[in-house]
């Protein structure tokens, strides 16, 4: 399942804004989708709230979904109250991680301005996050020919150089890279190389 194609569903669940991070390793996600208000992003960043955010502490200790109104964690920096003042009146956090993921986890911060999240909405958000987290690996496997083209492109070689080295036409190289993009959900060659590297395909 593709993250960008999930925007409409996420907007229906969290009309006041959302942030989704997929397969976060040491510090950065492989993919992210940010639909939060720029003013809130600026406040959150300038005050360094990520280190004090109780929702983020919950993410790294749980898999599942929780309404912010049910978070039973200290909030000395008043992150939840600051979010309310920014129009993010009702928040929820969703997190997913499997034992085989070597610590890589996915999470979403969801917001509504009108009411709290229903149980059905939280379950739908968790199911979506789970699909997004495992989706790329569950897709069709890349062929050895596609992987070879990706490896050579990642090594900095031009299409015509790859074609000459493999002994095929440039259009055939483009076709292999395009096929790999479709299978991985990458929008272009640059994203394909980033995803292939992050997922240890090459």
XYZ file of C-alpha atoms in Angstrom:
202
model
C 0.000 0.000 0.000
C 1.268 3.464 -0.955
C 1.492 6.219 1.680
C 0.589 9.099 -0.638
C -2.476 7.200 -1.874
C -3.662 6.909 1.744
C -3.982 10.688 2.169
C -7.748 10.789 1.538
C -8.449 8.070 4.111
C -6.239 9.820 6.656
C -7.973 13.150 5.996
C -11.337 11.510 6.702
C -10.102 10.039 9.989
C -8.117 13.116 11.067
C -9.547 16.228 9.359
C -7.586 18.642 11.575
C -4.245 17.190 10.485
C -1.937 14.221 10.769
C 1.662 13.081 10.593
C 2.653 9.560 9.532
C 6.179 8.134 9.756
C 6.912 4.697 8.317
C 9.649 2.329 9.401
C 11.571 4.742 11.600
C 15.059 3.412 12.273
C 17.654 5.161 14.400
C 16.138 8.585 13.828
C 14.622 9.048 10.373
C 11.608 7.401 8.701
C 11.874 5.676 5.327
C 8.715 7.525 4.305
C 6.619 10.248 5.895
C 3.488 12.246 5.177
C 2.994 15.536 6.992
C -0.398 17.243 6.881
C -0.041 19.296 10.062
C -0.594 23.041 10.337
C 2.700 24.914 9.677
C 2.161 26.988 12.828
C 2.040 23.856 14.988
C 5.112 22.427 13.265
C 7.011 25.648 13.992
C 5.960 25.678 17.659
C 6.763 21.976 18.087
C 10.185 22.405 16.475
C 11.224 25.664 18.141
C 10.336 24.398 21.616
C 11.986 21.013 21.017
C 8.821 19.204 22.077
C 9.642 15.860 20.471
C 11.876 14.961 23.430
C 9.135 15.832 25.936
C 6.064 14.656 24.036
C 4.151 11.980 26.001
C 2.653 10.699 22.735
C 6.159 10.000 21.396
C 7.078 8.176 24.600
C 3.952 6.054 24.114
C 4.971 5.273 20.503
C 8.263 3.714 21.576
C 6.679 1.565 24.273
C 3.512 0.324 22.560
C 1.828 -1.048 19.469
C -1.810 -0.097 19.046
C -3.854 3.093 19.261
C -4.593 5.538 22.066
C -6.571 8.747 22.413
C -4.571 11.595 23.909
C -7.347 12.022 26.472
C -6.413 8.536 27.737
C -2.633 9.001 27.832
C -1.472 8.348 31.373
C 2.023 9.802 31.011
C 3.681 12.935 32.423
C 3.481 16.013 30.207
C 5.704 18.581 31.958
C 6.073 20.703 28.815
C 2.305 20.842 28.321
C 2.451 19.452 24.788
C -1.191 18.361 24.768
C -2.422 21.752 25.990
C -0.258 23.556 23.423
C -1.769 21.365 20.712
C -5.274 22.267 21.888
C -4.432 25.971 21.742
C -3.226 25.414 18.176
C -6.641 24.036 17.203
C -5.695 20.370 17.558
C -8.356 19.810 20.190
C -8.502 16.019 20.034
C -5.438 13.899 19.386
C -4.701 10.215 18.963
C -1.536 8.214 18.428
C -1.148 4.949 16.539
C 2.005 2.801 16.528
C 3.046 -0.492 14.965
C 6.185 -2.624 15.209
C 6.901 -6.338 14.746
C 9.629 -8.363 16.506
C 11.306 -9.056 13.150
C 11.551 -5.334 12.314
C 14.777 -4.865 14.301
C 13.354 -1.866 16.133
C 11.973 -0.094 13.071
C 8.494 1.132 13.875
C 5.776 3.158 12.196
C 3.507 5.671 13.877
C 0.863 8.304 13.208
C -0.262 11.418 15.074
C -3.904 12.185 14.277
C -6.017 15.240 15.102
C -9.625 16.382 15.074
C -11.037 19.781 16.038
C -14.673 18.724 16.482
C -14.721 15.654 18.752
C -12.714 12.772 20.140
C -11.848 9.761 17.999
C -14.232 6.819 17.960
C -13.030 3.269 18.542
C -13.846 2.435 14.903
C -11.675 5.321 13.692
C -8.763 4.203 15.846
C -9.095 0.627 14.624
C -9.206 1.825 11.009
C -6.124 3.990 11.561
C -4.231 1.098 13.146
C -5.181 -1.285 10.323
C -4.048 1.279 7.745
C -0.741 1.903 9.527
C -0.086 -1.828 9.757
C -0.662 -2.223 6.002
C 1.558 0.750 5.221
C 4.296 -0.617 7.486
C 4.458 -4.074 5.915
C 3.153 -3.227 2.442
C 6.393 -2.687 0.496
C 7.928 -5.975 1.603
C 4.674 -7.762 0.789
C 4.657 -6.566 -2.830
C 5.977 -8.477 -5.850
C 9.692 -9.228 -5.460
C 12.167 -7.414 -7.673
C 13.884 -9.520 -10.316
C 17.656 -9.913 -10.360
C 17.715 -7.843 -13.565
C 15.835 -5.004 -11.837
C 18.122 -5.167 -8.804
C 21.179 -5.069 -11.051
C 19.904 -1.913 -12.766
C 19.188 -0.301 -9.389
C 22.646 -1.198 -8.035
C 24.401 0.268 -11.068
C 22.251 3.430 -10.949
C 22.940 3.782 -7.227
C 26.647 3.537 -8.055
C 26.319 6.735 -10.062
C 26.263 5.279 -13.565
C 24.248 6.902 -16.335
C 21.571 4.975 -18.205
C 23.755 4.658 -21.300
C 26.645 3.345 -19.163
C 24.370 0.782 -17.521
C 23.053 -0.267 -20.929
C 26.586 -0.736 -22.267
C 27.726 -2.700 -19.208
C 24.744 -5.051 -19.197
C 24.529 -5.283 -22.966
C 20.962 -4.023 -23.407
C 19.343 -0.858 -24.774
C 18.771 2.304 -22.740
C 15.028 1.815 -23.133
C 15.371 -1.655 -21.581
C 17.221 -0.143 -18.603
C 14.446 2.451 -18.228
C 11.851 -0.329 -18.398
C 13.579 -2.264 -15.600
C 13.747 0.823 -13.378
C 10.118 1.714 -14.170
C 9.014 -1.812 -13.259
C 10.922 -1.580 -9.973
C 9.218 1.761 -9.244
C 5.786 0.190 -9.746
C 6.599 -2.736 -7.477
C 8.005 -0.598 -4.656
C 5.554 2.290 -4.984
C 8.384 4.745 -5.697
C 7.313 7.880 -7.578
C 10.606 8.281 -9.449
C 14.142 6.911 -9.777
C 15.495 9.024 -6.911
C 12.847 7.702 -4.524
C 13.450 4.184 -5.855
C 17.151 4.362 -4.961
C 16.347 5.718 -1.494
C 13.763 2.997 -0.818
C 15.983 0.225 -2.154
C 18.818 1.369 0.098
C 16.606 1.794 3.172
C 15.032 -1.636 2.664
C 18.445 -3.233 2.144
C 17.547 -4.456 -1.341
C 20.944 -3.426 -2.674
